[in-house]
Amino acid sequence: MIDEKKFLLNISKCLNVNVKKISLKSKKDSIDEWDSLGHLAILTTLDKVTKGKAAKIKNIANFKSLSQLFNLLKKAKLAK
């Protein structure tokens, strides 16, 4: 299970941005480094962290904000 701090740390590594520059309120349009490759990196990393369980969440690839993604993980009981 992933917590908010670990979630944001993983996202910052995927997007190659300082973790202090992002939060759950961050949206795709507000981070320049969040492009299609960054989106794929986020999904791949979360799938690794959750041991393949994140990929099974319906419509997980359609998230537009970090809060939306984190809520999907919480709903699937993969985050707390």
Coordinates of C-alpha atoms in Angstrom, one line a residue:
M1 CA 0.0 0.0 0.0
I2 CA 1.3 3.4 -1.0
D3 CA 0.9 6.6 1.1
E4 CA 0.6 10.1 -0.1
K5 CA 4.3 11.0 0.5
K6 CA 5.6 7.9 -1.4
F7 CA 3.0 8.5 -4.2
L8 CA 4.2 12.1 -4.7
L9 CA 7.9 11.1 -4.5
N10 CA 7.3 8.5 -7.2
I11 CA 5.5 11.0 -9.4
S12 CA 8.2 13.6 -9.0
K13 CA 10.8 11.0 -10.1
C14 CA 8.7 10.0 -13.2
L15 CA 8.3 13.7 -14.2
N16 CA 11.8 14.7 -13.2
V17 CA 10.6 17.5 -11.0
N18 CA 11.3 18.5 -7.4
V19 CA 8.7 16.8 -5.1
K20 CA 8.2 20.3 -3.5
K21 CA 6.8 21.6 -6.8
I22 CA 3.9 19.0 -6.9
S23 CA 1.0 18.1 -4.7
L24 CA -2.3 16.2 -5.0
K25 CA -3.7 19.5 -6.3
S26 CA -1.4 19.3 -9.3
K27 CA -3.0 18.9 -12.7
K28 CA -1.6 17.7 -16.0
D29 CA -1.8 21.2 -17.6
S30 CA 0.1 22.8 -14.7
I31 CA 3.3 20.8 -15.0
D32 CA 5.4 21.3 -18.1
E33 CA 7.2 18.0 -17.7
W34 CA 3.9 16.1 -17.7
D35 CA 3.7 15.0 -21.3
S36 CA 2.6 11.7 -22.8
L37 CA 5.9 10.0 -21.9
G38 CA 5.6 11.3 -18.3
H39 CA 2.1 10.0 -18.2
L40 CA 3.3 6.5 -19.3
A41 CA 6.1 6.7 -16.8
I42 CA 3.6 7.4 -14.0
L43 CA 1.4 4.5 -14.9
T44 CA 4.4 2.1 -15.3
T45 CA 5.9 3.1 -11.9
L46 CA 2.6 2.8 -10.1
D47 CA 2.1 -0.6 -11.6
K48 CA 5.5 -1.7 -10.3
V49 CA 4.9 -0.2 -6.9
T50 CA 1.5 -2.0 -6.6
K51 CA 2.9 -5.3 -8.1
G52 CA 0.7 -5.1 -11.1
K53 CA -2.5 -4.2 -9.4
A54 CA -2.7 -0.6 -10.6
A55 CA -3.0 -1.7 -14.2
K56 CA -6.2 -3.6 -13.4
I57 CA -8.0 -0.4 -12.3
K58 CA -10.6 0.5 -14.9
N59 CA -9.8 3.8 -16.7
I60 CA -6.7 4.5 -14.7
A61 CA -5.0 6.0 -17.7
N62 CA -7.6 8.7 -18.0
F63 CA -6.6 10.7 -15.0
K64 CA -6.0 14.5 -15.4
S65 CA -4.8 15.3 -11.9
L66 CA -2.8 13.7 -9.1
S67 CA -5.7 13.8 -6.7
Q68 CA -7.8 11.9 -9.2
L69 CA -5.2 9.3 -9.6
F70 CA -4.6 9.0 -5.9
N71 CA -8.3 8.6 -5.3
L72 CA -8.5 5.8 -7.9
L73 CA -5.7 4.0 -6.0
K74 CA -7.4 4.6 -2.6
K75 CA -10.7 3.3 -4.0
A76 CA -8.9 0.2 -5.2
K77 CA -7.4 -0.1 -1.7
L78 CA -3.9 0.3 -3.0
A79 CA -3.3 3.7 -1.3
K80 CA -4.0 5.1 2.1

